[in-house]
Short mmCIF file of C-alpha atoms and ligand atoms in Angstrom, two decimals:
data_model
loop_
_atom_site.label_atom_id
_atom_site.label_comp_id
_atom_site.label_asym_id
_atom_site.label_seq_id
_atom_site.Cartn_x
_atom_site.Cartn_y
_atom_site.Cartn_z
CA MET A 250 13.68 23.59 -21.40
CA SER A 251 13.15 23.18 -17.67
CA GLN A 252 15.26 25.28 -15.24
CA THR A 253 15.71 22.37 -12.84
CA PRO A 254 18.96 20.38 -12.85
CA PHE A 255 16.79 17.28 -12.54
CA GLN A 256 15.49 15.61 -15.67
CA ILE A 257 14.41 12.02 -15.97
CA GLN A 258 15.70 10.75 -19.29
CA ARG A 259 17.03 7.42 -18.10
CA ALA A 260 16.02 5.42 -15.06
CA ALA A 261 16.95 2.25 -13.23
CA VAL A 262 14.84 -0.12 -11.16
CA ILE A 263 16.45 -2.30 -8.48
CA GLY A 264 14.51 -5.49 -7.77
CA ALA A 265 12.70 -7.73 -10.25
CA GLY A 266 9.93 -9.00 -7.96
CA THR A 267 6.23 -8.19 -8.01
CA MET A 268 6.67 -4.44 -7.78
CA GLY A 269 9.82 -4.08 -9.88
CA ARG A 270 8.03 -5.72 -12.80
CA GLY A 271 5.14 -3.28 -12.74
CA ILE A 272 7.36 -0.24 -12.18
CA VAL A 273 9.59 -1.16 -15.12
CA MET A 274 6.51 -1.29 -17.35
CA CYS A 275 5.29 2.09 -16.05
CA LEU A 276 8.61 3.65 -17.05
CA ALA A 277 8.86 1.84 -20.40
CA ASN A 278 5.25 2.82 -21.21
CA ALA A 279 6.10 6.44 -20.45
CA GLY A 280 9.01 6.36 -22.92
CA VAL A 281 11.78 6.19 -20.30
CA PRO A 282 14.62 3.72 -20.98
CA VAL A 283 15.15 1.49 -17.93
CA GLN A 284 18.16 -0.40 -16.62
CA TRP A 285 16.83 -3.23 -14.49
CA VAL A 286 19.00 -4.74 -11.75
CA ASP A 287 18.42 -7.75 -9.54
CA ASN A 288 21.22 -9.69 -7.85
CA ASN A 289 19.37 -12.90 -8.62
CA ALA A 290 19.98 -13.67 -12.32
CA GLN A 291 17.23 -16.27 -12.44
CA MET A 292 14.72 -13.84 -10.96
CA LEU A 293 15.71 -11.25 -13.54
CA GLU A 294 15.26 -13.71 -16.37
CA GLN A 295 11.82 -14.75 -15.11
CA ALA A 296 10.88 -11.12 -14.66
CA LEU A 297 11.88 -10.20 -18.22
CA ALA A 298 9.84 -13.15 -19.51
CA ALA A 299 6.87 -12.01 -17.39
CA VAL A 300 7.10 -8.45 -18.75
CA THR A 301 7.33 -9.74 -22.32
CA GLU A 302 4.26 -11.91 -21.69
CA THR A 303 2.33 -8.97 -20.22
CA TYR A 304 3.04 -6.94 -23.36
CA ALA A 305 2.05 -9.91 -25.56
CA HIS A 306 -1.24 -10.07 -23.63
CA THR A 307 -1.79 -6.33 -24.19
CA VAL A 308 -1.24 -6.88 -27.93
CA ARG A 309 -3.71 -9.82 -27.94
CA GLN A 310 -6.24 -7.56 -26.25
CA GLY A 311 -5.71 -5.05 -29.07
CA ARG A 312 -4.63 -2.28 -26.69
CA ILE A 313 -1.26 -1.73 -28.40
CA ASP A 314 0.18 -3.17 -31.61
CA GLN A 315 3.18 -5.49 -31.82
CA ALA A 316 5.49 -2.71 -33.06
CA GLU A 317 4.66 -0.60 -30.00
CA ALA A 318 5.17 -3.59 -27.69
CA ASP A 319 8.58 -4.18 -29.28
CA VAL A 320 9.57 -0.54 -28.75
CA ARG A 321 8.57 -0.72 -25.07
CA ILE A 322 10.39 -4.00 -24.45
CA ALA A 323 13.50 -2.62 -26.18
CA ARG A 324 13.57 0.19 -23.59
CA VAL A 325 14.32 -2.37 -20.86
CA THR A 326 17.88 -3.61 -20.31
CA ALA A 327 18.73 -6.06 -17.54
CA ALA A 328 21.88 -6.45 -15.44
CA VAL A 329 22.93 -8.23 -12.27
CA ASP A 330 25.24 -5.51 -10.98
CA TYR A 331 25.12 -1.79 -10.28
CA PRO A 332 27.92 -0.34 -12.46
CA ALA A 333 25.53 -0.71 -15.42
CA ILE A 334 23.40 2.09 -13.98
CA SER A 335 25.97 4.78 -13.22
CA GLU A 336 24.58 7.19 -15.84
CA VAL A 337 20.87 7.14 -14.97
CA ASP A 338 18.91 10.18 -13.69
CA LEU A 339 16.63 8.26 -11.33
CA VAL A 340 16.78 4.95 -9.50
CA ILE A 341 13.65 3.34 -8.05
CA GLU A 342 14.52 0.67 -5.49
CA ALA A 343 12.00 -2.17 -5.01
CA VAL A 344 13.84 -4.88 -3.05
CA TYR A 345 12.61 -6.68 0.08
CA GLU A 346 11.02 -4.51 2.78
CA ASN A 347 14.04 -4.33 5.05
CA LEU A 348 15.63 -1.08 6.23
CA GLU A 349 19.22 -2.36 6.53
CA LEU A 350 19.09 -3.86 3.02
CA LYS A 351 17.68 -0.66 1.54
CA GLN A 352 20.30 1.43 3.38
CA LYS A 353 23.08 -0.78 2.04
CA ILE A 354 21.79 -0.34 -1.50
CA PHE A 355 21.34 3.43 -1.15
CA ARG A 356 24.88 3.78 0.20
CA GLU A 357 26.21 1.91 -2.80
CA LEU A 358 24.09 3.86 -5.27
CA ASP A 359 25.15 7.16 -3.74
CA SER A 360 28.81 6.40 -4.33
CA LEU A 361 28.16 5.23 -7.88
CA LEU A 362 25.66 7.62 -9.43
CA LYS A 363 26.26 11.05 -10.90
CA PRO A 364 25.68 13.90 -8.39
CA GLU A 365 22.34 15.06 -9.83
CA ALA A 366 20.73 11.60 -9.86
CA ILE A 367 17.59 11.09 -7.73
CA LEU A 368 17.19 8.04 -5.48
CA ALA A 369 13.71 6.73 -4.72
CA SER A 370 12.40 3.84 -2.66
CA ASN A 371 9.16 1.97 -3.24
CA THR A 372 8.97 1.06 0.45
CA SER A 373 5.43 0.53 1.77
CA ALA A 374 6.09 2.00 5.20
CA LEU A 375 9.78 2.41 6.11
CA ASP A 376 11.35 5.70 7.23
CA ILE A 377 12.47 7.64 4.13
CA ASP A 378 14.70 9.89 6.27
CA ALA A 379 16.55 6.87 7.67
CA ILE A 380 17.18 5.75 4.09
CA ALA A 381 18.19 9.27 2.95
CA ALA A 382 20.55 9.64 5.93
CA VAL A 383 23.02 7.06 4.61
CA THR A 384 23.54 9.09 1.42
CA GLY A 385 25.38 12.33 0.83
CA ARG A 386 22.36 13.65 -1.11
CA PRO A 387 19.31 13.50 1.22
CA GLN A 388 17.73 16.38 -0.74
CA GLN A 389 17.51 13.99 -3.72
CA VAL A 390 15.98 11.05 -1.86
CA LEU A 391 12.24 10.40 -1.72
CA GLY A 392 9.63 7.66 -1.69
CA LEU A 393 7.84 6.65 -4.88
CA HIS A 394 5.21 4.29 -3.53
CA PHE A 395 3.49 2.39 -6.32
CA PHE A 396 0.54 0.06 -5.73
CA SER A 397 0.23 -3.49 -6.93
CA PRO A 398 -0.01 -4.23 -9.83
CA ALA A 399 2.06 -1.10 -10.44
CA HIS A 400 1.46 -0.86 -14.20
CA ILE A 401 -2.32 -0.90 -13.62
CA MET A 402 -3.01 0.87 -10.33
CA LYS A 403 -3.39 4.62 -10.81
CA LEU A 404 -2.10 5.79 -7.45
CA LEU A 405 1.44 7.01 -6.79
CA GLU A 406 2.29 8.23 -3.28
CA ILE A 407 5.25 10.60 -3.54
CA VAL A 408 6.83 10.58 -0.10
CA ARG A 409 8.80 13.67 0.84
CA GLY A 410 11.56 13.22 3.38
CA ALA A 411 12.51 16.02 5.77
CA GLN A 412 15.18 17.19 3.33
CA THR A 413 13.67 16.34 -0.07
CA ALA A 414 14.13 19.39 -2.32
CA PRO A 415 11.01 21.01 -3.88
CA ALA A 416 12.62 20.66 -7.33
CA VAL A 417 12.91 16.90 -6.75
CA LEU A 418 9.25 16.65 -5.75
CA LYS A 419 8.32 18.63 -8.84
CA VAL A 420 10.22 16.27 -11.12
CA ALA A 421 8.59 13.28 -9.37
CA LYS A 422 5.14 14.77 -9.99
CA GLU A 423 6.02 15.34 -13.66
CA LEU A 424 7.14 11.74 -13.94
CA GLY A 425 3.90 10.63 -12.28
CA GLN A 426 2.02 12.56 -14.94
CA ARG A 427 4.07 11.00 -17.76
CA MET A 428 3.22 7.56 -16.33
CA GLY A 429 -0.49 8.45 -16.21
CA LYS A 430 -0.63 8.27 -12.41
CA VAL A 431 -2.70 10.12 -9.85
CA SER A 432 0.11 11.46 -7.68
CA VAL A 433 -0.35 12.48 -4.06
CA VAL A 434 2.45 13.94 -1.94
CA ALA A 435 2.69 12.40 1.54
CA GLY A 436 4.87 13.23 4.52
CA ASN A 437 7.18 10.67 6.04
CA CYS A 438 5.54 8.54 8.74
CA HIS A 439 5.01 4.81 9.18
CA GLY A 440 2.78 3.73 6.26
CA PHE A 441 2.53 7.27 4.81
CA ILE A 442 -1.12 8.15 4.04
CA GLY A 443 -2.64 4.98 2.65
CA ASN A 444 -1.08 2.18 4.67
CA ARG A 445 -1.16 4.17 7.92
CA MET A 446 -4.94 4.48 7.55
CA LEU A 447 -5.27 0.90 6.33
CA ASN A 448 -3.61 -0.40 9.51
CA THR A 449 -6.34 1.11 11.71
CA TYR A 450 -9.11 -0.21 9.46
CA VAL A 451 -7.67 -3.72 9.32
CA LEU A 452 -7.12 -3.74 13.08
CA GLU A 453 -10.87 -3.20 13.59
CA ALA A 454 -11.71 -5.91 11.06
CA ARG A 455 -9.39 -8.37 12.83
CA LYS A 456 -10.70 -7.45 16.29
CA MET A 457 -14.24 -8.12 15.13
CA LEU A 458 -13.26 -11.65 14.06
CA LEU A 459 -12.24 -12.35 17.64
CA GLU A 460 -15.31 -10.66 19.09
CA GLY A 461 -17.86 -12.56 17.02
CA ALA A 462 -17.82 -11.84 13.26
CA TYR A 463 -16.58 -14.10 10.45
CA PRO A 464 -14.38 -12.95 7.55
CA TYR A 465 -17.16 -13.29 4.96
CA GLN A 466 -19.47 -11.14 7.11
CA VAL A 467 -16.91 -8.36 7.50
CA ASP A 468 -16.17 -8.39 3.77
CA ALA A 469 -19.88 -8.52 2.85
CA ALA A 470 -20.63 -5.46 4.98
CA LEU A 471 -17.80 -3.41 3.44
CA GLN A 472 -18.53 -4.60 -0.08
CA GLY A 473 -22.18 -3.76 0.56
CA PHE A 474 -21.01 -0.22 1.31
CA GLY A 475 -19.27 -0.27 -2.08
CA PHE A 476 -15.64 -1.21 -1.39
CA ALA A 477 -14.16 -3.16 -4.32
CA MET A 478 -13.02 -5.79 -1.80
CA GLY A 479 -13.37 -6.32 1.92
CA PRO A 480 -10.13 -6.56 3.94
CA PHE A 481 -9.96 -10.35 4.07
CA ARG A 482 -10.51 -10.78 0.34
CA MET A 483 -7.84 -8.11 -0.13
CA TYR A 484 -5.36 -10.03 2.05
CA ASP A 485 -6.06 -13.18 0.06
CA VAL A 486 -5.03 -11.27 -3.07
CA VAL A 487 -1.98 -9.64 -1.48
CA GLY A 488 -0.86 -12.85 0.30
CA ILE A 489 -1.52 -13.38 4.02
CA ASP A 490 2.02 -14.71 4.40
CA LEU A 491 3.65 -11.34 3.62
CA GLY A 492 2.65 -9.85 6.99
CA TRP A 493 3.31 -13.14 8.78
CA ARG A 494 6.87 -13.38 7.41
CA ALA A 495 7.52 -9.67 8.02
CA ARG A 496 6.45 -10.01 11.69
CA GLU A 497 8.62 -13.10 12.04
CA LEU A 498 11.62 -11.36 10.48
CA ALA A 499 11.23 -8.22 12.57
CA GLY A 500 10.57 -10.29 15.70
CA VAL A 501 7.61 -8.05 16.62
CA GLY A 502 3.85 -8.28 16.72
CA GLN A 503 3.56 -12.03 16.24
CA ASP A 504 1.93 -12.56 19.65
CA GLU A 505 -0.80 -9.92 19.25
CA ALA A 506 -4.27 -11.43 19.61
CA GLU A 507 -5.45 -9.76 16.40
CA VAL A 508 -2.99 -11.61 14.15
CA GLN A 509 -3.62 -15.10 15.54
CA VAL A 510 -6.14 -16.00 12.84
CA ASP A 511 -3.63 -14.93 10.14
CA ASN A 512 -0.87 -16.89 11.86
CA ARG A 513 -2.99 -20.03 12.05
CA LEU A 514 -3.98 -19.75 8.37
CA CYS A 515 -0.32 -19.36 7.37
CA GLU A 516 0.76 -22.32 9.51
CA LEU A 517 -1.76 -24.35 7.49
CA GLY A 518 -0.20 -23.06 4.24
CA ARG A 519 -3.35 -21.03 3.53
CA PHE A 520 -1.58 -17.97 2.08
CA GLY A 521 -4.49 -16.68 0.00
CA GLN A 522 -5.37 -16.84 -3.68
CA LYS A 523 -1.88 -18.00 -4.72
CA SER A 524 -2.15 -21.20 -2.65
CA GLY A 525 -5.79 -21.93 -3.47
CA ASN A 526 -6.87 -21.29 0.13
CA GLY A 527 -6.72 -18.36 2.52
CA TYR A 528 -9.64 -16.65 4.21
CA TYR A 529 -11.57 -18.20 1.30
CA HIS A 530 -11.28 -21.21 -0.94
CA TYR A 531 -10.34 -20.91 -4.64
CA GLU A 532 -10.90 -23.60 -7.23
CA ALA A 533 -7.81 -24.37 -9.34
CA GLY A 534 -7.21 -21.53 -11.79
CA SER A 535 -10.05 -19.43 -10.37
CA ARG A 536 -9.95 -16.12 -8.53
CA GLN A 537 -13.50 -16.53 -7.28
CA ALA A 538 -13.47 -16.32 -3.45
CA GLU A 539 -15.69 -19.07 -2.03
CA HIS A 540 -16.94 -19.09 1.56
CA ASP A 541 -15.12 -21.81 3.52
CA VAL A 542 -16.72 -23.17 6.69
CA GLU A 543 -13.33 -24.46 7.83
CA VAL A 544 -12.18 -20.86 8.14
CA ASP A 545 -15.22 -20.00 10.25
CA ALA A 546 -14.42 -22.96 12.52
CA LEU A 547 -10.80 -21.80 12.80
CA VAL A 548 -11.89 -18.24 13.69
CA LEU A 549 -14.26 -19.62 16.32
CA ARG A 550 -11.52 -21.83 17.79
CA VAL A 551 -8.94 -19.03 17.94
CA SER A 552 -11.29 -16.58 19.62
CA GLU A 553 -12.42 -19.20 22.17
CA GLU A 554 -8.81 -20.15 22.93
CA LEU A 555 -8.05 -16.48 23.54
CA GLY A 556 -10.97 -16.30 25.98
CA TYR A 557 -13.32 -14.07 23.97
CA GLN A 558 -17.10 -14.25 24.65
CA ARG A 559 -18.37 -14.13 21.08
CA ARG A 560 -21.42 -12.04 20.24
CA GLU A 561 -23.43 -11.24 17.11
CA ILE A 562 -21.82 -8.39 15.15
CA GLY A 563 -24.07 -6.86 12.50
CA PRO A 564 -23.12 -5.01 9.30
CA GLU A 565 -23.86 -1.62 10.92
CA GLU A 566 -21.21 -2.14 13.58
CA ILE A 567 -18.71 -3.45 11.02
CA LEU A 568 -19.18 -0.35 8.88
CA GLU A 569 -19.16 2.01 11.82
CA ARG A 570 -15.88 0.74 13.23
CA CYS A 571 -14.02 0.29 9.95
CA LEU A 572 -15.10 3.63 8.46
CA LEU A 573 -14.64 5.68 11.61
CA ALA A 574 -11.17 4.16 12.12
CA LEU A 575 -10.25 5.43 8.62
CA VAL A 576 -11.73 8.87 9.23
CA ASN A 577 -10.11 9.39 12.64
CA GLU A 578 -6.67 8.37 11.35
CA GLY A 579 -7.21 10.49 8.22
CA ALA A 580 -7.93 13.48 10.47
CA LYS A 581 -4.69 12.87 12.39
CA ILE A 582 -2.79 12.64 9.10
CA LEU A 583 -4.28 15.98 8.05
CA GLN A 584 -3.65 17.74 11.37
CA GLU A 585 -0.01 16.55 11.32
CA GLY A 586 0.47 17.87 7.78
CA ILE A 587 1.29 14.38 6.44
CA ALA A 588 -1.35 15.00 3.75
CA GLU A 589 -1.67 18.39 2.08
CA SER A 590 -5.49 18.24 1.94
CA ALA A 591 -8.47 16.05 2.74
CA HIS A 592 -8.95 15.74 -1.01
CA ASP A 593 -5.49 14.13 -1.32
CA ILE A 594 -6.46 11.55 1.31
CA ASP A 595 -9.60 10.81 -0.65
CA LEU A 596 -7.58 10.44 -3.87
CA VAL A 597 -5.37 7.88 -2.11
CA TYR A 598 -8.39 5.88 -0.96
CA LEU A 599 -10.27 6.09 -4.25
CA ASN A 600 -7.29 5.19 -6.45
CA GLY A 601 -5.31 2.82 -4.24
CA TYR A 602 -7.72 1.13 -1.83
CA GLY A 603 -11.01 0.58 -3.67
CA PHE A 604 -13.09 3.06 -1.64
CA PRO A 605 -16.47 3.51 -3.38
CA ALA A 606 -16.19 6.37 -5.87
CA ASP A 607 -19.78 7.53 -5.34
CA LYS A 608 -18.99 8.26 -1.66
CA GLY A 609 -16.09 10.54 -2.65
CA GLY A 610 -13.47 9.03 -0.28
CA PRO A 611 -13.38 8.67 3.51
CA MET A 612 -12.92 12.37 4.27
CA ALA A 613 -15.66 13.50 1.86
CA TRP A 614 -17.93 10.80 3.33
CA ALA A 615 -17.23 12.16 6.84
CA ASP A 616 -18.00 15.71 5.68
CA GLN A 617 -21.32 14.45 4.28
CA GLN A 618 -22.17 12.87 7.64
CA GLY A 619 -21.26 16.12 9.40
CA LEU A 620 -18.24 16.28 11.68
CA ALA A 621 -20.32 16.93 14.81
CA ASP A 622 -22.08 13.64 14.10
CA ILE A 623 -18.72 11.89 13.49
CA GLN A 624 -17.42 13.28 16.78
CA THR A 625 -20.47 12.00 18.70
CA ARG A 626 -20.07 8.56 17.16
CA LEU A 627 -16.34 8.45 18.00
CA LEU A 628 -17.07 9.51 21.58
CA ARG A 629 -19.61 6.70 21.85
CA LEU A 630 -16.99 4.19 20.65
CA GLU A 631 -14.45 5.69 23.06
CA ALA A 632 -16.88 5.24 25.98
CA GLU A 633 -17.54 1.62 24.96
CA GLN A 634 -14.07 0.54 23.83
CA GLY A 635 -11.49 2.98 25.15
CA GLU A 636 -8.88 5.59 24.35
CA LEU A 637 -8.09 4.29 20.85
CA TRP A 638 -11.28 5.98 19.65
CA LYS A 639 -10.58 9.41 21.12
CA PRO A 640 -11.57 11.85 18.35
CA ALA A 641 -8.63 13.52 16.59
CA ARG A 642 -8.08 17.13 17.72
CA LEU A 643 -8.98 18.34 14.23
CA ILE A 644 -12.39 16.63 14.37
CA SER A 645 -13.23 18.22 17.72
CA ALA A 646 -12.08 21.64 16.48
CA LEU A 647 -14.03 21.42 13.21
CA ALA A 648 -17.13 19.99 14.92
CA ALA A 649 -17.18 22.95 17.31
CA GLN A 650 -17.19 25.43 14.40
CA GLY A 651 -19.46 23.50 12.03
CA GLY A 652 -16.37 23.08 9.81
CA ARG A 653 -15.49 20.54 7.15
CA PHE A 654 -12.32 18.62 6.29
CA ALA A 655 -12.65 19.91 2.74
CA ASN A 656 -11.88 23.49 3.87
CA VAL A 657 -8.80 22.69 5.93
CA GLN A 658 -5.70 24.44 4.59
CA VAL A 659 -2.45 22.74 5.46
CA ALA A 660 0.44 25.22 5.71
P1 NAD B 939 9.55 -9.25 -4.02
O1 NAD B 939 9.96 -10.15 -2.92
O2 NAD B 939 8.53 -9.72 -5.02
O3 NAD B 939 10.86 -8.84 -4.88
C1 NAD B 939 12.04 -8.33 -4.30
C2 NAD B 939 13.18 -8.48 -5.32
O4 NAD B 939 14.34 -7.82 -4.82
C3 NAD B 939 13.59 -9.94 -5.60
O5 NAD B 939 13.55 -10.18 -6.99
C4 NAD B 939 15.04 -10.02 -5.07
O6 NAD B 939 15.86 -10.90 -5.83
C5 NAD B 939 15.48 -8.57 -5.23
N1 NAD B 939 16.62 -8.23 -4.38
C6 NAD B 939 16.80 -8.51 -3.07
N2 NAD B 939 17.98 -8.01 -2.64
C7 NAD B 939 18.56 -7.39 -3.71
C8 NAD B 939 19.77 -6.68 -3.90
N3 NAD B 939 20.67 -6.52 -2.91
N4 NAD B 939 20.03 -6.14 -5.13
C9 NAD B 939 19.15 -6.31 -6.13
N5 NAD B 939 17.98 -6.99 -6.01
C10 NAD B 939 17.68 -7.52 -4.82
O7 NAD B 939 9.11 -7.87 -3.35
P2 NAD B 939 7.93 -6.88 -3.81
O8 NAD B 939 6.62 -7.41 -3.35
O9 NAD B 939 8.13 -6.51 -5.23
O10 NAD B 939 8.25 -5.62 -2.87
C11 NAD B 939 9.33 -4.76 -3.13
C12 NAD B 939 9.16 -3.49 -2.33
O11 NAD B 939 7.93 -2.86 -2.71
C13 NAD B 939 9.08 -3.68 -0.82
O12 NAD B 939 9.71 -2.60 -0.18
C14 NAD B 939 7.58 -3.68 -0.56
O13 NAD B 939 7.25 -3.28 0.75
C15 NAD B 939 7.11 -2.65 -1.57
N6 NAD B 939 5.71 -2.75 -1.98
C16 NAD B 939 5.14 -3.96 -2.21
C17 NAD B 939 3.81 -4.03 -2.62
C18 NAD B 939 3.16 -5.36 -2.94
O14 NAD B 939 1.94 -5.40 -3.02
N7 NAD B 939 3.91 -6.42 -3.14
C19 NAD B 939 3.07 -2.85 -2.80
C20 NAD B 939 3.69 -1.62 -2.60
C21 NAD B 939 5.02 -1.58 -2.18
#
């Protein structure tokens, strides 16, 4: 019997959207009974039907038998209000990405749940401490950041807030293990490990569209390196409209030059795979991304309207800028103690972002290049393109000693 007061025998999930569905299955698959709450009864009904269908598909594939599927489905109980969940040990919230909404829900949960219950948010980037602060139990609040589709993707970022108790992190790691996840503990900052690095990588990809590249060229270069998907194919899968709507809602970032191609695609209803068109074209019922010359014309128009002098951008430059952006941000994440090791950053990229396994992850790749070489290349980019490329302190320090990310010990 564990010494900790925290044990996850019963859980609840709030939100029956894309992520809630996958998270509920992760818990049910791990043998944890789940109370599922969404304030939209119709959404909940659709979500239960979708989960039942996913299990039926798994049975058809021969991966589990019908009896096992029935047991897993029976672990899930749905409700439209919170009182149904007052006895659970853990709640995972997966509602819209909005701080005020999440705070309202955490306040309500805090007043309702037993004192030892743990409260987790599946937020992609929001401040875990700001969410914890509205509760009377900040030591029992953390991020459990699943990746989509949550029942398939291996990665789980466990986000520790400033006050999250070690015993709570331990129980989260144990739960991750029960769910068959690769768990990585991340500190609290915008985007945690994975999405914070992704933002810098995507920024380079978007800048190159304006400077002279086309989406298919950027994706081809990165896929040629071994990424499962280039950034524009990835956004077609995720939905280009998610970022567009989030910027609109927050009233920030919509005027940045780098998002104008996304904005224009969304204004045309080209949201990605789900609408049959995005950065690519998709035939009805197909997930095959097809090159679309209309998108190239749109990219050309947007960059000309913004006054860019387009130039040829080859695969070497695409790789150099996207990979070095990842490495430099990864180094900052390590030097700030947001990640506990370079290996953890690599695990995030290998299991959550399709980084080629044979390259070992962005930090291992940088170590293979040699950090003195990485520093020289960053300095060259800084001289050409400015301050943004200034090498992280950790890179300069390691380069001077012939050191490697792999040997960095984070206190
Ligand atoms: P979604 O829009 O698919 O679903 C959100 C659900 O929350 C809806 O069913 C809605 O009815 C429900 N909801 C809203 N307010 C509620 C309330 N007060 N009480 C109960 N239910 C409520 O959203 P999603 O894509 O599943 O994202 C959920 C969270 O997960 C967000 O914080 C998002 O940033 C994060 N996330 C999303 C992804 C992704 O790829 N979609 C990946 C990782 C993390």
